[in-house]
mmCIF file of C-alpha atoms in Angstrom:
data_model
loop_
_atom_site.group_PDB
_atom_site.id
_atom_site.type_symbol
_atom_site.label_atom_id
_atom_site.label_comp_id
_atom_site.label_asym_id
_atom_site.label_seq_id
_atom_site.Cartn_x
_atom_site.Cartn_y
_atom_site.Cartn_z
ATOM 1 C CA ASP A 1 -9.070 38.102 -42.650
ATOM 2 C CA GLN A 2 -6.290 36.289 -40.960
ATOM 3 C CA GLN A 3 -8.301 34.233 -37.717
ATOM 4 C CA VAL A 4 -4.969 32.612 -36.736
ATOM 5 C CA LYS A 5 -2.136 35.164 -36.229
ATOM 6 C CA GLN A 6 1.569 34.320 -35.182
ATOM 7 C CA ASN A 7 2.797 37.872 -35.115
ATOM 8 C CA SER A 8 6.230 36.413 -34.771
ATOM 9 C CA PRO A 9 7.778 35.195 -37.830
ATOM 10 C CA SER A 10 11.263 34.413 -36.151
ATOM 11 C CA LEU A 11 12.364 33.643 -32.506
ATOM 12 C CA SER A 12 16.230 32.906 -31.787
ATOM 13 C CA VAL A 13 16.664 31.276 -28.576
ATOM 14 C CA GLN A 14 19.924 30.023 -26.564
ATOM 15 C CA GLU A 15 19.994 26.405 -26.017
ATOM 16 C CA GLY A 16 18.757 25.215 -22.390
ATOM 17 C CA ARG A 17 16.993 28.485 -22.024
ATOM 18 C CA ILE A 18 12.990 28.519 -22.186
ATOM 19 C CA SER A 19 11.084 29.122 -25.884
ATOM 20 C CA ILE A 20 7.956 30.545 -26.039
ATOM 21 C CA LEU A 21 5.837 30.549 -29.069
ATOM 22 C CA ASN A 22 2.747 33.150 -29.313
ATOM 23 C CA CYS A 23 -0.410 32.881 -31.120
ATOM 24 C CA ASP A 24 -3.400 35.014 -31.395
ATOM 25 C CA TYR A 25 -7.002 34.339 -32.785
ATOM 26 C CA THR A 26 -9.876 36.026 -33.272
ATOM 27 C CA ASN A 27 -12.761 33.306 -33.781
ATOM 28 C CA SER A 28 -14.618 32.518 -30.426
ATOM 29 C CA MET A 29 -16.040 29.587 -31.937
ATOM 30 C CA PHE A 30 -12.923 27.958 -31.963
ATOM 31 C CA ASP A 31 -13.119 24.455 -29.718
ATOM 32 C CA TYR A 32 -9.619 23.383 -30.184
ATOM 33 C CA PHE A 33 -5.771 24.548 -30.711
ATOM 34 C CA LEU A 34 -3.221 22.447 -31.922
ATOM 35 C CA TRP A 35 0.690 23.111 -32.370
ATOM 36 C CA TYR A 36 2.726 21.571 -35.208
ATOM 37 C CA LYS A 37 6.413 21.437 -35.905
ATOM 38 C CA LYS A 38 7.691 21.502 -39.327
ATOM 39 C CA TYR A 39 10.978 21.047 -40.400
ATOM 40 C CA PRO A 40 12.177 22.229 -44.400
ATOM 41 C CA ALA A 41 11.011 19.754 -47.490
ATOM 42 C CA GLU A 42 8.970 17.388 -44.732
ATOM 43 C CA GLY A 43 5.030 17.518 -43.450
ATOM 44 C CA PRO A 44 4.079 19.633 -40.302
ATOM 45 C CA THR A 45 4.004 16.792 -37.523
ATOM 46 C CA PHE A 46 1.508 17.118 -34.692
ATOM 47 C CA LEU A 47 2.996 18.161 -31.370
ATOM 48 C CA ILE A 48 0.427 19.206 -28.710
ATOM 49 C CA SER A 49 -3.107 20.222 -28.503
ATOM 50 C CA ILE A 50 -5.600 22.108 -26.227
ATOM 51 C CA SER A 51 -9.106 21.710 -25.743
ATOM 52 C CA SER A 52 -11.241 25.458 -25.467
ATOM 53 C CA ILE A 53 -12.122 24.188 -21.824
ATOM 54 C CA LYS A 54 -8.878 23.773 -20.748
ATOM 55 C CA ASP A 55 -6.221 26.432 -19.825
ATOM 56 C CA LYS A 56 -3.571 24.353 -19.568
ATOM 57 C CA ASN A 57 -1.869 20.853 -21.363
ATOM 58 C CA GLU A 58 1.596 19.501 -21.131
ATOM 59 C CA ASP A 59 3.643 16.806 -22.502
ATOM 60 C CA GLY A 60 7.095 16.579 -21.557
ATOM 61 C CA ARG A 61 9.245 19.829 -22.657
ATOM 62 C CA PHE A 62 6.389 21.188 -24.627
ATOM 63 C CA THR A 63 3.513 23.014 -22.688
ATOM 64 C CA VAL A 64 0.622 24.813 -24.208
ATOM 65 C CA PHE A 65 -1.257 27.724 -22.641
ATOM 66 C CA LEU A 66 -4.923 28.802 -23.363
ATOM 67 C CA ASN A 67 -6.196 32.661 -22.562
ATOM 68 C CA LYS A 68 -9.428 32.303 -23.551
ATOM 69 C CA SER A 69 -10.402 36.292 -22.736
ATOM 70 C CA ALA A 70 -7.527 37.225 -24.410
ATOM 71 C CA LYS A 71 -7.992 34.894 -27.425
ATOM 72 C CA HIS A 72 -4.727 33.976 -26.960
ATOM 73 C CA LEU A 73 -2.369 30.806 -26.581
ATOM 74 C CA SER A 74 1.533 29.917 -26.172
ATOM 75 C CA LEU A 75 3.685 27.043 -26.542
ATOM 76 C CA HIS A 76 6.415 26.856 -23.725
ATOM 77 C CA ILE A 77 9.369 24.588 -24.973
ATOM 78 C CA VAL A 78 11.535 23.949 -21.811
ATOM 79 C CA PRO A 79 14.399 23.574 -21.973
ATOM 80 C CA SER A 80 15.186 24.255 -25.480
ATOM 81 C CA GLN A 81 17.337 22.232 -27.771
ATOM 82 C CA PRO A 82 19.033 22.610 -31.184
ATOM 83 C CA GLY A 83 16.743 19.587 -32.500
ATOM 84 C CA ASP A 84 13.585 22.278 -31.841
ATOM 85 C CA SER A 85 15.047 24.435 -34.335
ATOM 86 C CA ALA A 86 11.581 24.371 -37.107
ATOM 87 C CA VAL A 87 8.947 26.474 -38.082
ATOM 88 C CA TYR A 88 6.273 25.956 -35.564
ATOM 89 C CA PHE A 89 2.219 26.217 -36.812
ATOM 90 C CA CYS A 90 -0.259 27.372 -34.712
ATOM 91 C CA ALA A 91 -3.728 25.912 -36.119
ATOM 92 C CA ALA A 92 -7.712 26.159 -34.672
ATOM 93 C CA ARG A 93 -10.546 24.143 -35.174
ATOM 94 C CA VAL A 94 -13.817 25.781 -35.419
ATOM 95 C CA ASP A 95 -16.802 22.971 -35.373
ATOM 96 C CA TYR A 96 -19.989 24.104 -36.072
ATOM 97 C CA GLY A 97 -22.478 22.662 -38.210
ATOM 98 C CA GLY A 98 -21.136 21.215 -41.304
ATOM 99 C CA SER A 99 -18.014 22.771 -41.405
ATOM 100 C CA GLN A 100 -16.170 19.460 -41.020
ATOM 101 C CA GLY A 101 -13.935 20.895 -37.750
ATOM 102 C CA ASN A 102 -11.202 21.827 -40.710
ATOM 103 C CA LEU A 103 -8.388 23.552 -39.151
ATOM 104 C CA ILE A 104 -7.119 27.067 -39.682
ATOM 105 C CA PHE A 105 -3.671 27.949 -39.692
ATOM 106 C CA GLY A 106 -1.440 30.690 -38.767
ATOM 107 C CA LYS A 107 1.643 31.582 -41.007
ATOM 108 C CA GLY A 108 4.010 29.836 -38.920
ATOM 109 C CA THR A 109 7.163 30.915 -36.449
ATOM 110 C CA LYS A 110 10.620 29.812 -36.911
ATOM 111 C CA LEU A 111 12.669 28.726 -34.106
ATOM 112 C CA SER A 112 16.153 29.003 -33.714
ATOM 113 C CA VAL A 113 17.838 27.371 -31.060
ATOM 114 C CA LYS A 114 21.519 28.167 -30.465
ATOM 115 C CA PRO A 115 24.251 25.773 -29.136
ATOM 116 C CA SER L 1 0.178 2.198 -37.302
ATOM 117 C CA GLN L 2 -1.425 4.364 -39.634
ATOM 118 C CA THR L 3 1.148 5.799 -42.621
ATOM 119 C CA ILE L 4 0.177 8.556 -45.508
ATOM 120 C CA HIS L 5 2.414 8.450 -48.438
ATOM 121 C CA GLN L 6 2.653 11.038 -51.145
ATOM 122 C CA TRP L 7 4.714 11.107 -54.810
ATOM 123 C CA PRO L 8 6.412 12.273 -56.217
ATOM 124 C CA ALA L 9 8.273 13.885 -53.554
ATOM 125 C CA THR L 10 9.634 16.795 -56.192
ATOM 126 C CA LEU L 11 8.347 17.670 -59.537
ATOM 127 C CA VAL L 12 9.413 20.416 -62.020
ATOM 128 C CA GLN L 13 6.611 20.864 -64.943
ATOM 129 C CA PRO L 14 6.286 23.722 -67.528
ATOM 130 C CA VAL L 15 3.344 26.049 -67.302
ATOM 131 C CA GLY L 16 0.816 24.634 -68.934
ATOM 132 C CA SER L 17 1.364 21.193 -68.865
ATOM 133 C CA PRO L 18 -0.746 18.477 -66.262
ATOM 134 C CA LEU L 19 -0.386 17.736 -62.993
ATOM 135 C CA SER L 20 -1.635 14.721 -60.646
ATOM 136 C CA LEU L 21 -0.155 14.608 -57.396
ATOM 137 C CA GLU L 22 -1.140 11.369 -55.288
ATOM 138 C CA CYS L 23 -1.370 10.939 -51.563
ATOM 139 C CA THR L 24 -2.728 7.255 -49.879
ATOM 140 C CA VAL L 25 -3.166 6.674 -46.295
ATOM 141 C CA GLU L 26 -2.567 2.913 -44.912
ATOM 142 C CA GLY L 27 -3.781 1.999 -41.380
ATOM 143 C CA THR L 28 -7.478 3.484 -40.969
ATOM 144 C CA SER L 29 -11.001 3.533 -42.614
ATOM 145 C CA ASN L 30 -12.843 6.075 -43.493
ATOM 146 C CA PRO L 31 -10.732 9.101 -43.109
ATOM 147 C CA ASN L 32 -11.234 12.766 -43.498
ATOM 148 C CA LEU L 33 -8.641 13.523 -46.318
ATOM 149 C CA TYR L 34 -7.004 17.012 -46.807
ATOM 150 C CA TRP L 35 -4.545 19.150 -49.701
ATOM 151 C CA TYR L 36 -2.990 22.092 -48.346
ATOM 152 C CA ARG L 37 -0.264 24.246 -50.099
ATOM 153 C CA GLN L 38 2.123 25.979 -48.407
ATOM 154 C CA ALA L 39 3.367 28.905 -50.908
ATOM 155 C CA ALA L 40 7.124 30.121 -50.320
ATOM 156 C CA GLY L 41 7.099 32.230 -46.741
ATOM 157 C CA ARG L 42 3.695 31.594 -46.290
ATOM 158 C CA GLY L 43 1.704 29.632 -43.865
ATOM 159 C CA LEU L 44 -0.674 26.384 -44.851
ATOM 160 C CA GLN L 45 -3.761 26.857 -47.189
ATOM 161 C CA LEU L 46 -6.218 24.604 -47.308
ATOM 162 C CA LEU L 47 -7.344 23.730 -50.911
ATOM 163 C CA PHE L 48 -9.887 20.847 -50.764
ATOM 164 C CA TYR L 49 -11.042 18.221 -47.868
ATOM 165 C CA SER L 50 -12.930 15.034 -48.477
ATOM 166 C CA VAL L 51 -15.349 13.197 -45.780
ATOM 167 C CA GLY L 52 -15.862 10.040 -48.216
ATOM 168 C CA ILE L 53 -15.290 8.666 -51.396
ATOM 169 C CA GLY L 54 -16.122 11.053 -54.155
ATOM 170 C CA GLN L 55 -17.042 13.832 -51.772
ATOM 171 C CA ILE L 56 -14.963 16.722 -52.591
ATOM 172 C CA SER L 57 -15.343 20.460 -50.897
ATOM 173 C CA SER L 58 -13.100 23.323 -52.340
ATOM 174 C CA GLU L 59 -11.688 26.285 -49.882
ATOM 175 C CA VAL L 60 -10.791 28.450 -52.450
ATOM 176 C CA PRO L 61 -11.142 28.881 -56.432
ATOM 177 C CA GLN L 62 -8.127 27.677 -58.412
ATOM 178 C CA ASN L 63 -6.327 26.061 -61.153
ATOM 179 C CA LEU L 64 -6.554 22.979 -59.236
ATOM 180 C CA SER L 65 -9.066 19.695 -58.966
ATOM 181 C CA ALA L 66 -9.026 16.928 -56.646
ATOM 182 C CA SER L 67 -10.479 13.417 -56.886
ATOM 183 C CA ARG L 68 -11.281 10.925 -54.238
ATOM 184 C CA PRO L 69 -11.687 7.597 -56.092
ATOM 185 C CA GLN L 70 -11.228 5.278 -53.222
ATOM 186 C CA ASP L 71 -11.089 4.921 -49.651
ATOM 187 C CA ARG L 72 -7.526 5.646 -48.819
ATOM 188 C CA GLN L 73 -6.531 7.839 -52.033
ATOM 189 C CA PHE L 74 -6.990 11.241 -52.981
ATOM 190 C CA ILE L 75 -5.159 12.780 -55.915
ATOM 191 C CA LEU L 76 -4.966 16.623 -56.578
ATOM 192 C CA SER L 77 -4.900 17.545 -60.488
ATOM 193 C CA SER L 78 -4.721 20.184 -63.007
ATOM 194 C CA LYS L 79 -4.945 19.910 -66.693
ATOM 195 C CA LYS L 80 -2.757 23.220 -67.276
ATOM 196 C CA LEU L 81 -0.448 24.351 -64.756
ATOM 197 C CA LEU L 82 0.118 28.178 -64.326
ATOM 198 C CA LEU L 83 3.778 29.547 -62.599
ATOM 199 C CA SER L 84 1.435 30.638 -59.131
ATOM 200 C CA ASP L 85 1.010 26.733 -59.048
ATOM 201 C CA SER L 86 4.321 26.589 -57.199
ATOM 202 C CA GLY L 87 4.992 25.540 -53.995
ATOM 203 C CA PHE L 88 4.983 22.426 -51.189
ATOM 204 C CA TYR L 89 1.861 20.479 -51.347
ATOM 205 C CA LEU L 90 0.683 18.652 -48.398
ATOM 206 C CA CYS L 91 -1.905 15.916 -47.655
ATOM 207 C CA ALA L 92 -3.263 15.138 -44.281
ATOM 208 C CA TRP L 93 -5.467 12.282 -42.661
ATOM 209 C CA SER L 94 -7.504 12.685 -39.635
ATOM 210 C CA VAL L 95 -10.559 10.246 -38.046
ATOM 211 C CA PHE L 96 -13.403 12.740 -37.482
ATOM 212 C CA PRO L 97 -12.527 16.576 -37.780
ATOM 213 C CA LEU L 98 -10.090 16.226 -34.511
ATOM 214 C CA THR L 99 -6.207 16.146 -35.204
ATOM 215 C CA GLN L 100 -4.764 16.189 -38.624
ATOM 216 C CA TYR L 101 -1.828 14.247 -39.355
ATOM 217 C CA PHE L 102 0.423 15.278 -42.397
ATOM 218 C CA GLY L 103 2.444 13.406 -45.476
ATOM 219 C CA PRO L 104 5.876 14.484 -46.589
ATOM 220 C CA GLY L 105 4.888 16.902 -48.988
ATOM 221 C CA THR L 106 5.797 17.302 -52.686
ATOM 222 C CA ARG L 107 7.808 20.250 -53.727
ATOM 223 C CA LEU L 108 5.948 21.673 -57.221
ATOM 224 C CA THR L 109 8.173 23.752 -59.382
ATOM 225 C CA VAL L 110 6.184 25.565 -62.091
ATOM 226 C CA LEU L 111 8.881 26.723 -64.948
#
């Protein structure tokens, strides 16, 4: 049972426009959400995170929105640049008891930004 | 600043051969350490995590094992590799169960 879902395996956007990457989750015990960016043959790089007590967090061109009632979060990239082309992973942390707060990752969305 | 190293970067091994992948972290003490695998076309699967020396938790039953002989060293091993062990292996660290930071990864191909 997949607790973190990224239903779009790929997304293509024109340079300068907005990229919106979506993520849905099922576990209401998640208290912390993160986005990672991954280039081929490299490890994922942390991008931005949001606590479940917030509904928005912004860092430069990247903004993450959290809708707890819908169990949905999204990453907005504005404006999109060709260097943003990568696979984006959504991750969620569950923090109860002895779980050590491990992250659960979605399967990723491949973003292509075209010049 | 913290740095995480993994080696080797790529590895090609025959079926049935042993495996040893190493991960070391610099610039932090008593980190949580993780091993993930990314198989072709799939997401990141957590294999093992460790909260301290000698403390290993396994997330999925498999052909692999992990050890943590030192505070900042994490080793992934197998006695006999299977074809299904092919993938991209990632080590990560965190201080307390917060943001995880990943190493460069090891591409393993089992033939």
